[in-house]
mmCIF file of N, CA and C in Angstrom:
data_model
loop_
_atom_site.group_PDB
_atom_site.id
_atom_site.type_symbol
_atom_site.label_atom_id
_atom_site.label_comp_id
_atom_site.label_asym_id
_atom_site.label_seq_id
_atom_site.Cartn_x
_atom_site.Cartn_y
_atom_site.Cartn_z
ATOM 1 N N UNK A 1 0.842 -1.163 0.000
ATOM 2 C CA UNK A 1 0.000 0.000 0.000
ATOM 3 C C UNK A 1 0.892 1.233 0.000
ATOM 4 N N UNK A 2 0.713 2.066 -0.950
ATOM 5 C CA UNK A 2 1.480 3.301 -1.002
ATOM 6 C C UNK A 2 0.583 4.428 -0.535
ATOM 7 N N UNK A 3 1.066 5.206 0.432
ATOM 8 C CA UNK A 3 0.261 6.242 1.051
ATOM 9 C C UNK A 3 0.280 7.559 0.321
ATOM 10 N N UNK A 4 -0.123 7.587 -0.944
ATOM 11 C CA UNK A 4 -0.187 8.855 -1.666
ATOM 12 C C UNK A 4 -1.483 9.594 -1.370
ATOM 13 N N UNK A 5 -2.470 8.890 -0.828
ATOM 14 C CA UNK A 5 -3.731 9.518 -0.456
ATOM 15 C C UNK A 5 -3.848 9.471 1.053
ATOM 16 N N UNK A 6 -3.787 10.612 1.669
ATOM 17 C CA UNK A 6 -3.867 10.640 3.127
ATOM 18 C C UNK A 6 -5.317 10.674 3.575
ATOM 19 N N UNK A 7 -5.503 10.403 4.840
ATOM 20 C CA UNK A 7 -6.839 10.406 5.411
ATOM 21 C C UNK A 7 -7.238 9.026 5.901
ATOM 22 N N UNK A 8 -8.484 8.948 6.355
ATOM 23 C CA UNK A 8 -9.010 7.711 6.915
ATOM 24 C C UNK A 8 -9.274 6.689 5.800
ATOM 25 N N UNK A 9 -8.781 5.462 6.007
ATOM 26 C CA UNK A 9 -8.984 4.370 5.055
ATOM 27 C C UNK A 9 -9.467 3.144 5.810
ATOM 28 N N UNK A 10 -10.369 2.403 5.186
ATOM 29 C CA UNK A 10 -10.825 1.123 5.719
ATOM 30 C C UNK A 10 -10.662 0.089 4.621
ATOM 31 N N UNK A 11 -10.007 -1.025 4.957
ATOM 32 C CA UNK A 11 -9.837 -2.122 4.011
ATOM 33 C C UNK A 11 -10.450 -3.382 4.610
ATOM 34 N N UNK A 12 -10.994 -4.220 3.747
ATOM 35 C CA UNK A 12 -11.537 -5.503 4.168
ATOM 36 C C UNK A 12 -10.633 -6.581 3.587
ATOM 37 N N UNK A 13 -10.116 -7.452 4.460
ATOM 38 C CA UNK A 13 -9.171 -8.478 4.033
ATOM 39 C C UNK A 13 -9.597 -9.833 4.586
ATOM 40 N N UNK A 14 -9.103 -10.882 3.942
ATOM 41 C CA UNK A 14 -9.301 -12.238 4.430
ATOM 42 C C UNK A 14 -8.023 -13.023 4.163
ATOM 43 N N UNK A 15 -7.775 -14.018 4.960
ATOM 44 C CA UNK A 15 -6.624 -14.897 4.767
ATOM 45 C C UNK A 15 -7.070 -16.069 3.901
ATOM 46 N N UNK A 16 -6.297 -16.378 2.855
ATOM 47 C CA UNK A 16 -6.572 -17.538 1.992
ATOM 48 C C UNK A 16 -5.249 -18.214 1.642
ATOM 49 N N UNK A 17 -5.199 -19.539 1.844
ATOM 50 C CA UNK A 17 -3.990 -20.282 1.515
ATOM 51 C C UNK A 17 -4.346 -21.753 1.345
ATOM 52 N N UNK A 18 -4.083 -22.308 0.182
ATOM 53 C CA UNK A 18 -4.240 -23.741 -0.090
ATOM 54 C C UNK A 18 -5.603 -24.283 0.339
ATOM 55 N N UNK A 19 -6.665 -23.558 0.031
ATOM 56 C CA UNK A 19 -8.009 -24.015 0.353
ATOM 57 C C UNK A 19 -8.492 -23.614 1.732
ATOM 58 N N UNK A 20 -7.624 -23.098 2.578
ATOM 59 C CA UNK A 20 -8.015 -22.605 3.896
ATOM 60 C C UNK A 20 -8.338 -21.122 3.767
ATOM 61 N N UNK A 21 -9.300 -20.647 4.533
ATOM 62 C CA UNK A 21 -9.637 -19.232 4.483
ATOM 63 C C UNK A 21 -10.337 -18.804 5.765
ATOM 64 N N UNK A 22 -10.412 -17.500 5.969
ATOM 65 C CA UNK A 22 -11.074 -16.944 7.147
ATOM 66 C C UNK A 22 -12.187 -15.996 6.725
ATOM 67 N N UNK A 23 -12.991 -15.630 7.699
ATOM 68 C CA UNK A 23 -14.025 -14.625 7.467
ATOM 69 C C UNK A 23 -13.341 -13.277 7.220
ATOM 70 N N UNK A 24 -13.981 -12.375 6.461
ATOM 71 C CA UNK A 24 -13.389 -11.055 6.210
ATOM 72 C C UNK A 24 -13.209 -10.261 7.504
ATOM 73 N N UNK A 25 -12.154 -9.461 7.545
ATOM 74 C CA UNK A 25 -11.867 -8.583 8.679
ATOM 75 C C UNK A 25 -11.672 -7.162 8.152
ATOM 76 N N UNK A 26 -12.157 -6.170 8.909
ATOM 77 C CA UNK A 26 -11.992 -4.771 8.514
ATOM 78 C C UNK A 26 -10.896 -4.126 9.339
ATOM 79 N N UNK A 27 -10.021 -3.379 8.657
ATOM 80 C CA UNK A 27 -8.950 -2.632 9.301
ATOM 81 C C UNK A 27 -9.092 -1.172 8.894
ATOM 82 N N UNK A 28 -9.048 -0.279 9.863
ATOM 83 C CA UNK A 28 -9.132 1.155 9.583
ATOM 84 C C UNK A 28 -7.894 1.849 10.119
ATOM 85 N N UNK A 29 -7.400 2.846 9.347
ATOM 86 C CA UNK A 29 -6.251 3.617 9.786
ATOM 87 C C UNK A 29 -6.247 4.956 9.072
ATOM 88 N N UNK A 30 -5.477 5.877 9.605
ATOM 89 C CA UNK A 30 -5.319 7.187 8.985
ATOM 90 C C UNK A 30 -3.994 7.201 8.254
ATOM 91 N N UNK A 31 -4.057 7.277 6.933
ATOM 92 C CA UNK A 31 -2.852 7.282 6.109
ATOM 93 C C UNK A 31 -2.255 8.683 6.085
ATOM 94 N N UNK A 32 -0.933 8.731 6.091
ATOM 95 C CA UNK A 32 -0.214 9.995 5.970
ATOM 96 C C UNK A 32 0.430 10.052 4.588
ATOM 97 N N UNK A 33 0.514 11.252 4.031
ATOM 98 C CA UNK A 33 1.092 11.432 2.694
ATOM 99 C C UNK A 33 2.540 10.950 2.666
ATOM 100 N N UNK A 34 2.929 10.338 1.559
ATOM 101 C CA UNK A 34 4.294 9.881 1.288
ATOM 102 C C UNK A 34 4.809 8.830 2.262
ATOM 103 N N UNK A 35 3.915 8.031 2.817
ATOM 104 C CA UNK A 35 4.309 6.902 3.659
ATOM 105 C C UNK A 35 3.850 5.619 2.992
ATOM 106 N N UNK A 36 4.562 4.548 3.245
ATOM 107 C CA UNK A 36 4.225 3.235 2.706
ATOM 108 C C UNK A 36 3.736 2.343 3.830
ATOM 109 N N UNK A 37 2.717 1.559 3.526
ATOM 110 C CA UNK A 37 2.106 0.679 4.508
ATOM 111 C C UNK A 37 2.115 -0.744 3.984
ATOM 112 N N UNK A 38 2.102 -1.697 4.906
ATOM 113 C CA UNK A 38 2.147 -3.118 4.538
ATOM 114 C C UNK A 38 1.143 -3.892 5.365
ATOM 115 N N UNK A 39 0.422 -4.805 4.718
ATOM 116 C CA UNK A 39 -0.475 -5.713 5.402
ATOM 117 C C UNK A 39 0.375 -6.852 5.958
ATOM 118 N N UNK A 40 0.171 -7.213 7.210
ATOM 119 C CA UNK A 40 0.957 -8.276 7.833
ATOM 120 C C UNK A 40 0.024 -9.233 8.562
ATOM 121 N N UNK A 41 0.485 -10.447 8.851
ATOM 122 C CA UNK A 41 -0.358 -11.429 9.528
ATOM 123 C C UNK A 41 0.490 -12.510 10.178
ATOM 124 N N UNK A 42 -0.110 -13.204 11.128
ATOM 125 C CA UNK A 42 0.394 -14.470 11.666
ATOM 126 C C UNK A 42 -0.807 -15.406 11.746
ATOM 127 N N UNK A 43 -0.549 -16.702 11.587
ATOM 128 C CA UNK A 43 -1.651 -17.666 11.594
ATOM 129 C C UNK A 43 -1.166 -19.027 12.057
ATOM 130 N N UNK A 44 -2.108 -19.816 12.528
ATOM 131 C CA UNK A 44 -1.820 -21.226 12.804
ATOM 132 C C UNK A 44 -2.616 -22.124 11.852
ATOM 133 N N UNK A 45 -3.308 -21.518 10.898
ATOM 134 C CA UNK A 45 -4.123 -22.287 9.963
ATOM 135 C C UNK A 45 -3.210 -23.181 9.123
ATOM 136 N N UNK A 46 -3.620 -24.428 9.013
ATOM 137 C CA UNK A 46 -2.847 -25.380 8.231
ATOM 138 C C UNK A 46 -1.795 -26.122 9.037
ATOM 139 N N UNK A 47 -1.609 -25.765 10.308
ATOM 140 C CA UNK A 47 -0.611 -26.468 11.124
ATOM 141 C C UNK A 47 -1.188 -27.699 11.805
ATOM 142 N N UNK A 48 -2.507 -27.742 11.949
ATOM 143 C CA UNK A 48 -3.181 -28.918 12.498
ATOM 144 C C UNK A 48 -4.407 -29.179 11.630
ATOM 145 N N UNK A 49 -4.592 -30.389 11.213
ATOM 146 C CA UNK A 49 -5.670 -30.716 10.285
ATOM 147 C C UNK A 49 -7.035 -30.348 10.877
ATOM 148 N N UNK A 50 -7.705 -29.372 10.268
ATOM 149 C CA UNK A 50 -9.040 -28.916 10.654
ATOM 150 C C UNK A 50 -9.164 -28.614 12.146
ATOM 151 N N UNK A 51 -8.163 -27.991 12.717
ATOM 152 C CA UNK A 51 -8.233 -27.663 14.139
ATOM 153 C C UNK A 51 -9.357 -26.664 14.381
ATOM 154 N N UNK A 52 -9.958 -26.722 15.534
ATOM 155 C CA UNK A 52 -11.085 -25.847 15.876
ATOM 156 C C UNK A 52 -10.623 -24.465 16.318
ATOM 157 N N UNK A 53 -9.347 -24.306 16.648
ATOM 158 C CA UNK A 53 -8.874 -23.035 17.178
ATOM 159 C C UNK A 53 -7.991 -22.280 16.190
ATOM 160 N N UNK A 54 -8.176 -22.511 14.911
ATOM 161 C CA UNK A 54 -7.365 -21.831 13.910
ATOM 162 C C UNK A 54 -7.748 -20.364 13.816
ATOM 163 N N UNK A 55 -6.777 -19.534 13.490
ATOM 164 C CA UNK A 55 -7.000 -18.097 13.420
ATOM 165 C C UNK A 55 -5.979 -17.471 12.476
ATOM 166 N N UNK A 56 -6.258 -16.237 12.104
ATOM 167 C CA UNK A 56 -5.281 -15.378 11.442
ATOM 168 C C UNK A 56 -5.376 -14.023 12.112
ATOM 169 N N UNK A 57 -4.265 -13.529 12.623
ATOM 170 C CA UNK A 57 -4.187 -12.171 13.171
ATOM 171 C C UNK A 57 -3.651 -11.280 12.059
ATOM 172 N N UNK A 58 -4.382 -10.216 11.732
ATOM 173 C CA UNK A 58 -4.050 -9.369 10.599
ATOM 174 C C UNK A 58 -3.962 -7.919 11.064
ATOM 175 N N UNK A 59 -2.954 -7.177 10.546
ATOM 176 C CA UNK A 59 -2.803 -5.767 10.868
ATOM 177 C C UNK A 59 -2.060 -5.057 9.741
ATOM 178 N N UNK A 60 -2.060 -3.737 9.790
ATOM 179 C CA UNK A 60 -1.314 -2.921 8.835
ATOM 180 C C UNK A 60 -0.207 -2.218 9.600
ATOM 181 N N UNK A 61 0.992 -2.175 9.003
ATOM 182 C CA UNK A 61 2.112 -1.515 9.660
ATOM 183 C C UNK A 61 2.744 -0.477 8.739
ATOM 184 N N UNK A 62 3.440 0.458 9.343
ATOM 185 C CA UNK A 62 4.235 1.461 8.627
ATOM 186 C C UNK A 62 5.510 0.755 8.170
ATOM 187 N N UNK A 63 5.770 0.723 6.869
ATOM 188 C CA UNK A 63 6.933 -0.018 6.360
ATOM 189 C C UNK A 63 8.260 0.563 6.826
ATOM 190 N N UNK A 64 8.340 1.870 7.012
ATOM 191 C CA UNK A 64 9.604 2.493 7.414
ATOM 192 C C UNK A 64 9.969 2.165 8.853
ATOM 193 N N UNK A 65 8.975 2.150 9.736
ATOM 194 C CA UNK A 65 9.254 1.939 11.156
ATOM 195 C C UNK A 65 8.959 0.519 11.622
ATOM 196 N N UNK A 66 8.118 -0.196 10.861
ATOM 197 C CA UNK A 66 7.706 -1.528 11.287
ATOM 198 C C UNK A 66 6.646 -1.506 12.369
ATOM 199 N N UNK A 67 6.204 -0.320 12.756
ATOM 200 C CA UNK A 67 5.217 -0.181 13.823
ATOM 201 C C UNK A 67 3.802 -0.337 13.272
ATOM 202 N N UNK A 68 2.917 -1.016 14.019
ATOM 203 C CA UNK A 68 1.535 -1.155 13.555
ATOM 204 C C UNK A 68 0.814 0.192 13.545
ATOM 205 N N UNK A 69 -0.045 0.376 12.536
ATOM 206 C CA UNK A 69 -0.885 1.577 12.463
ATOM 207 C C UNK A 69 -2.350 1.219 12.674
ATOM 208 N N UNK A 70 -2.640 -0.087 12.824
ATOM 209 C CA UNK A 70 -3.983 -0.556 13.170
ATOM 210 C C UNK A 70 -3.857 -1.492 14.353
ATOM 211 N N UNK A 71 -4.985 -1.782 14.959
ATOM 212 C CA UNK A 71 -4.997 -2.826 15.964
ATOM 213 C C UNK A 71 -4.889 -4.167 15.252
ATOM 214 N N UNK A 72 -4.484 -5.192 15.967
ATOM 215 C CA UNK A 72 -4.448 -6.538 15.415
ATOM 216 C C UNK A 72 -5.877 -7.089 15.463
ATOM 217 N N UNK A 73 -6.364 -7.534 14.307
ATOM 218 C CA UNK A 73 -7.713 -8.088 14.222
ATOM 219 C C UNK A 73 -7.597 -9.590 14.026
ATOM 220 N N UNK A 74 -8.240 -10.340 14.907
ATOM 221 C CA UNK A 74 -8.235 -11.799 14.787
ATOM 222 C C UNK A 74 -9.464 -12.222 13.994
ATOM 223 N N UNK A 75 -9.225 -13.029 12.974
ATOM 224 C CA UNK A 75 -10.316 -13.579 12.183
ATOM 225 C C UNK A 75 -10.166 -15.093 12.161
ATOM 226 N N UNK A 76 -11.282 -15.776 12.053
ATOM 227 C CA UNK A 76 -11.294 -17.239 12.135
ATOM 228 C C UNK A 76 -11.997 -17.824 10.912
ATOM 229 N N UNK A 77 -11.799 -19.116 10.675
ATOM 230 C CA UNK A 77 -12.523 -19.750 9.573
ATOM 231 C C UNK A 77 -14.028 -19.684 9.819
ATOM 232 N N UNK A 78 -14.821 -19.699 8.744
ATOM 233 C CA UNK A 78 -16.268 -19.714 8.931
ATOM 234 C C UNK A 78 -16.705 -21.026 9.565
ATOM 235 N N UNK A 79 -17.897 -21.052 10.137
ATOM 236 C CA UNK A 79 -18.369 -22.304 10.744
ATOM 237 C C UNK A 79 -18.504 -23.407 9.699
ATOM 238 N N UNK A 80 -18.389 -24.639 10.147
ATOM 239 C CA UNK A 80 -18.530 -25.796 9.246
ATOM 240 C C UNK A 80 -19.939 -25.783 8.658
ATOM 241 N N UNK A 81 -20.244 -26.353 7.548
ATOM 242 C CA UNK A 81 -19.287 -27.082 6.731
ATOM 243 C C UNK A 81 -18.474 -26.151 5.846
ATOM 244 N N UNK A 82 -17.244 -26.499 5.672
ATOM 245 C CA UNK A 82 -16.411 -25.789 4.715
ATOM 246 C C UNK A 82 -15.636 -26.823 3.923
ATOM 247 N N UNK A 83 -15.361 -26.505 2.715
ATOM 248 C CA UNK A 83 -14.695 -27.434 1.815
ATOM 249 C C UNK A 83 -13.249 -27.024 1.662
ATOM 250 N N UNK A 84 -12.368 -27.959 1.877
ATOM 251 C CA UNK A 84 -10.953 -27.723 1.634
ATOM 252 C C UNK A 84 -10.567 -28.565 0.434
ATOM 253 N N UNK A 85 -9.992 -27.927 -0.556
ATOM 254 C CA UNK A 85 -9.601 -28.662 -1.750
ATOM 255 C C UNK A 85 -8.100 -28.567 -1.949
ATOM 256 N N UNK A 86 -7.536 -29.602 -2.497
ATOM 257 C CA UNK A 86 -6.117 -29.651 -2.796
ATOM 258 C C UNK A 86 -5.961 -30.081 -4.256
ATOM 259 N N UNK A 87 -5.006 -29.501 -4.962
ATOM 260 C CA UNK A 87 -4.827 -29.901 -6.355
ATOM 261 C C UNK A 87 -4.292 -31.323 -6.464
ATOM 262 N N UNK A 88 -4.714 -32.020 -7.501
ATOM 263 C CA UNK A 88 -4.221 -33.361 -7.788
ATOM 264 C C UNK A 88 -3.488 -33.281 -9.130
ATOM 265 N N UNK A 89 -2.250 -33.709 -9.149
ATOM 266 C CA UNK A 89 -1.452 -33.681 -10.368
ATOM 267 C C UNK A 89 -1.224 -35.118 -10.836
ATOM 268 N N UNK A 90 -1.618 -35.382 -12.064
ATOM 269 C CA UNK A 90 -1.446 -36.714 -12.622
ATOM 270 C C UNK A 90 -0.452 -36.591 -13.768
ATOM 271 N N UNK A 91 0.663 -37.273 -13.651
ATOM 272 C CA UNK A 91 1.672 -37.277 -14.710
ATOM 273 C C UNK A 91 1.491 -38.537 -15.546
ATOM 274 N N UNK A 92 1.342 -38.342 -16.848
ATOM 275 C CA UNK A 92 1.195 -39.487 -17.748
ATOM 276 C C UNK A 92 2.525 -39.898 -18.304
#
């Protein structure tokens, strides 16, 4: 995210990886002119097969300082049923 437009911004994000995903999360922050921002996250999704306590913590940080500019928002997978798919490669 390049901060060429200053002011209040709200983004809606979700974590998606290899068929795993979370519910959308909203992050709001006040952008300053000529600053760069980065979306960051930590997750335990995919570390235990269909664990009930999976999450993704998502936030936005100032790239120059590494300091968060939003609160950390925890988002979780939607309630079951959910479909997890994996690609199948067949070599002939």
